[in-house]
Protein backbone atom coordinates (compact mmCIF):
# COMPACT_ATOMS: atom_id res chain seq x y z
CA UNK A 1 0.00 0.00 0.00
CA UNK A 2 0.96 3.61 -0.29
CA UNK A 3 0.96 6.54 2.10
CA UNK A 4 2.05 6.90 5.69
CA UNK A 5 0.89 3.38 6.56
CA UNK A 6 2.41 1.70 3.50
CA UNK A 7 5.63 2.06 1.55
CA UNK A 8 6.55 5.49 2.93
CA UNK A 9 7.86 4.32 6.32
CA UNK A 10 9.83 1.56 4.59
CA UNK A 11 11.57 4.07 2.33
CA UNK A 12 12.23 6.46 5.22
CA UNK A 13 13.61 3.65 7.42
CA UNK A 14 15.95 2.48 4.65
CA UNK A 15 17.13 6.04 4.07
CA UNK A 16 17.78 6.56 7.79
CA UNK A 17 19.66 3.26 8.10
CA UNK A 18 21.87 4.00 5.10
CA UNK A 19 22.47 7.56 6.28
CA UNK A 20 23.52 6.29 9.72
CA UNK A 21 26.02 4.00 8.01
CA UNK A 22 27.35 6.89 5.94
CA UNK A 23 26.16 5.29 2.73
CA UNK A 24 23.87 8.08 1.50
CA UNK A 25 25.47 10.90 -0.43
CA UNK A 26 24.09 14.31 -1.34
CA UNK A 27 21.71 12.85 -3.91
CA UNK A 28 20.27 10.23 -1.54
CA UNK A 29 19.27 6.71 -2.46
CA UNK A 30 18.36 5.06 -5.75
CA UNK A 31 14.99 3.27 -5.88
CA UNK A 32 14.09 0.72 -8.53
CA UNK A 33 10.36 0.62 -9.23
CA UNK A 34 9.16 -2.65 -10.73
CA UNK A 35 5.48 -3.22 -11.36
CA UNK A 36 3.65 -6.46 -12.04
CA UNK A 37 1.17 -6.79 -14.88
CA UNK A 38 -1.60 -6.28 -12.30
CA UNK A 39 -0.37 -2.76 -11.51
CA UNK A 40 -2.66 0.07 -12.53
CA UNK A 41 -1.95 3.59 -13.72
CA UNK A 42 -3.04 4.80 -10.26
CA UNK A 43 -0.46 2.50 -8.64
CA UNK A 44 2.29 4.08 -10.73
CA UNK A 45 1.13 7.60 -9.89
CA UNK A 46 0.93 6.68 -6.20
CA UNK A 47 4.48 5.31 -6.09
CA UNK A 48 5.81 8.34 -7.99
CA UNK A 49 4.03 10.55 -5.43
CA UNK A 50 5.82 8.62 -2.68
CA UNK A 51 9.16 9.29 -4.36
CA UNK A 52 8.40 13.02 -4.23
CA UNK A 53 7.08 12.95 -0.65
CA UNK A 54 10.06 11.00 0.73
CA UNK A 55 12.60 13.07 -1.20
CA UNK A 56 13.88 10.25 -3.40
CA UNK A 57 15.46 12.10 -6.30
CA UNK A 58 16.81 9.16 -8.28
CA UNK A 59 14.53 6.31 -9.28
CA UNK A 60 14.06 4.05 -12.27
CA UNK A 61 11.02 2.22 -13.57
CA UNK A 62 11.97 -1.22 -14.84
CA UNK A 63 10.33 -4.43 -15.98
CA UNK A 64 10.44 -7.37 -13.61
CA UNK A 65 12.68 -10.27 -14.54
CA UNK A 66 11.32 -13.80 -14.80
CA UNK A 67 13.06 -14.70 -11.54
CA UNK A 68 11.44 -11.75 -9.75
CA UNK A 69 8.02 -12.70 -11.12
CA UNK A 70 8.49 -16.22 -9.78
CA UNK A 71 9.33 -14.82 -6.34
CA UNK A 72 6.10 -12.82 -6.38
CA UNK A 73 3.97 -15.95 -6.79
Coordinates of N, CA and C in Angstrom, one line a residue:
X1 N 0.8 -1.2 0.0 CA 0.0 0.0 0.0 C 0.9 1.2 0.0
X2 N 0.2 2.3 -0.2 CA 1.0 3.6 -0.3 C 0.6 4.5 0.9
X3 N 1.3 5.6 1.0 CA 1.0 6.5 2.1 C 1.7 6.3 3.4
X4 N 1.3 7.0 4.4 CA 2.0 6.9 5.7 C 2.0 5.5 6.4
X5 N 1.0 4.7 6.0 CA 0.9 3.4 6.6 C 1.4 2.3 5.6
X6 N 2.0 2.7 4.5 CA 2.4 1.7 3.5 C 3.9 1.8 3.2
X7 N 4.2 2.1 2.0 CA 5.6 2.1 1.5 C 6.5 3.2 2.1
X8 N 5.8 4.3 2.5 CA 6.5 5.5 2.9 C 7.5 5.2 4.1
X9 N 7.0 4.6 5.2 CA 7.9 4.3 6.3 C 9.0 3.4 6.0
X10 N 8.8 2.5 5.0 CA 9.8 1.6 4.6 C 10.9 2.3 3.9
X11 N 10.6 3.2 3.0 CA 11.6 4.1 2.3 C 12.3 4.9 3.3
X12 N 11.6 5.6 4.2 CA 12.2 6.5 5.2 C 13.1 5.7 6.2
X13 N 12.8 4.5 6.6 CA 13.6 3.7 7.4 C 14.9 3.3 6.7
X14 N 14.8 2.9 5.4 CA 15.9 2.5 4.6 C 16.9 3.7 4.5
X15 N 16.3 4.8 4.2 CA 17.1 6.0 4.1 C 17.9 6.4 5.4
X16 N 17.2 6.3 6.5 CA 17.8 6.6 7.8 C 18.9 5.6 8.1
X17 N 18.7 4.3 7.8 CA 19.7 3.3 8.1 C 20.9 3.5 7.3
X18 N 20.7 3.8 6.0 CA 21.9 4.0 5.1 C 22.6 5.3 5.5
X19 N 21.8 6.3 5.9 CA 22.5 7.6 6.3 C 23.3 7.4 7.5
X20 N 22.8 6.6 8.5 CA 23.5 6.3 9.7 C 24.8 5.5 9.4
X21 N 24.8 4.8 8.4 CA 26.0 4.0 8.0 C 26.9 4.8 7.1
X22 N 26.6 6.0 6.8 CA 27.4 6.9 5.9 C 27.3 6.5 4.5
X23 N 26.2 5.8 4.1 CA 26.2 5.3 2.7 C 25.2 6.1 1.8
X24 N 24.7 7.2 2.3 CA 23.9 8.1 1.5 C 24.6 9.4 1.2
X25 N 24.8 9.7 -0.1 CA 25.5 10.9 -0.4 C 24.5 12.0 -0.6
X26 N 24.9 13.1 -1.2 CA 24.1 14.3 -1.3 C 22.8 14.0 -2.1
X27 N 22.9 13.1 -3.1 CA 21.7 12.8 -3.9 C 20.8 11.8 -3.3
X28 N 21.1 11.2 -2.2 CA 20.3 10.2 -1.5 C 20.4 8.8 -2.1
X29 N 19.3 8.1 -2.0 CA 19.3 6.7 -2.5 C 18.7 6.6 -3.9
X30 N 18.9 5.4 -4.4 CA 18.4 5.1 -5.7 C 17.3 4.0 -5.5
X31 N 16.1 4.2 -6.0 CA 15.0 3.3 -5.9 C 14.6 2.7 -7.2
X32 N 14.6 1.4 -7.3 CA 14.1 0.7 -8.5 C 12.6 0.4 -8.4
X33 N 11.8 0.9 -9.3 CA 10.4 0.6 -9.2 C 10.0 -0.4 -10.3
X34 N 9.5 -1.6 -9.8 CA 9.2 -2.6 -10.7 C 7.7 -3.0 -10.5
X35 N 6.9 -2.9 -11.5 CA 5.5 -3.2 -11.4 C 5.1 -4.6 -12.0
X36 N 4.2 -5.2 -11.4 CA 3.7 -6.5 -12.0 C 2.6 -6.1 -13.1
X37 N 2.2 -7.1 -13.8 CA 1.2 -6.8 -14.9 C -0.2 -6.4 -14.3
X38 N -0.4 -6.7 -13.0 CA -1.6 -6.3 -12.3 C -1.6 -4.8 -11.9
X39 N -0.5 -4.2 -12.0 CA -0.4 -2.8 -11.5 C -1.2 -1.9 -12.4
X40 N -1.8 -0.9 -11.8 CA -2.7 0.1 -12.5 C -1.9 1.4 -12.7
X41 N -2.5 2.2 -13.5 CA -1.9 3.6 -13.7 C -1.9 4.3 -12.4
X42 N -3.0 4.2 -11.6 CA -3.0 4.8 -10.3 C -1.9 4.3 -9.4
X43 N -1.6 3.0 -9.4 CA -0.5 2.5 -8.6 C 0.8 3.2 -9.0
X44 N 1.1 3.4 -10.3 CA 2.3 4.1 -10.7 C 2.3 5.5 -10.2
X45 N 1.2 6.2 -10.4 CA 1.1 7.6 -9.9 C 1.4 7.6 -8.4
X46 N 0.8 6.7 -7.6 CA 0.9 6.7 -6.2 C 2.4 6.5 -5.8
X47 N 3.1 5.6 -6.5 CA 4.5 5.3 -6.1 C 5.4 6.5 -6.5
X48 N 5.0 7.1 -7.6 CA 5.8 8.3 -8.0 C 5.6 9.5 -7.0
X49 N 4.3 9.6 -6.5 CA 4.0 10.6 -5.4 C 4.9 10.3 -4.2
X50 N 5.0 9.0 -3.8 CA 5.8 8.6 -2.7 C 7.3 9.0 -2.9
X51 N 7.8 8.9 -4.1 CA 9.2 9.3 -4.4 C 9.3 10.8 -4.1
X52 N 8.4 11.6 -4.5 CA 8.4 13.0 -4.2 C 8.3 13.3 -2.7
X53 N 7.3 12.7 -2.1 CA 7.1 12.9 -0.6 C 8.3 12.6 0.2
X54 N 8.9 11.5 -0.1 CA 10.1 11.0 0.7 C 11.4 11.6 0.3
X55 N 11.4 12.4 -0.8 CA 12.6 13.1 -1.2 C 13.5 12.2 -2.0
X56 N 13.0 11.1 -2.5 CA 13.9 10.3 -3.4 C 14.0 11.0 -4.7
X57 N 15.2 11.3 -5.1 CA 15.5 12.1 -6.3 C 15.8 11.2 -7.5
X58 N 16.4 10.0 -7.2 CA 16.8 9.2 -8.3 C 16.0 7.9 -8.2
X59 N 15.3 7.6 -9.2 CA 14.5 6.3 -9.3 C 14.4 5.9 -10.7
X60 N 14.2 4.6 -10.9 CA 14.1 4.1 -12.3 C 12.9 3.1 -12.3
X61 N 12.1 3.1 -13.4 CA 11.0 2.2 -13.6 C 11.5 1.1 -14.5
X62 N 11.5 -0.1 -14.1 CA 12.0 -1.2 -14.8 C 11.0 -2.4 -14.9
X63 N 11.1 -3.2 -15.9 CA 10.3 -4.4 -16.0 C 10.9 -5.4 -15.0
X64 N 10.0 -6.3 -14.5 CA 10.4 -7.4 -13.6 C 11.0 -8.5 -14.4
X65 N 12.1 -9.1 -13.9 CA 12.7 -10.3 -14.5 C 11.8 -11.5 -14.3
X66 N 12.1 -12.6 -15.0 CA 11.3 -13.8 -14.8 C 11.5 -14.3 -13.4
X67 N 12.8 -14.2 -12.9 CA 13.1 -14.7 -11.5 C 12.3 -13.9 -10.5
X68 N 12.2 -12.6 -10.7 CA 11.4 -11.7 -9.8 C 9.9 -12.1 -9.8
X69 N 9.4 -12.3 -11.0 CA 8.0 -12.7 -11.1 C 7.7 -14.0 -10.4
X70 N 8.7 -15.0 -10.5 CA 8.5 -16.2 -9.8 C 8.5 -16.0 -8.3
X71 N 9.3 -15.1 -7.8 CA 9.3 -14.8 -6.3 C 8.0 -14.2 -5.9
X72 N 7.3 -13.5 -6.7 CA 6.1 -12.8 -6.4 C 4.9 -13.8 -6.3
X73 N 5.1 -15.0 -6.8 CA 4.0 -16.0 -6.8 C 4.0 -16.8 -5.6

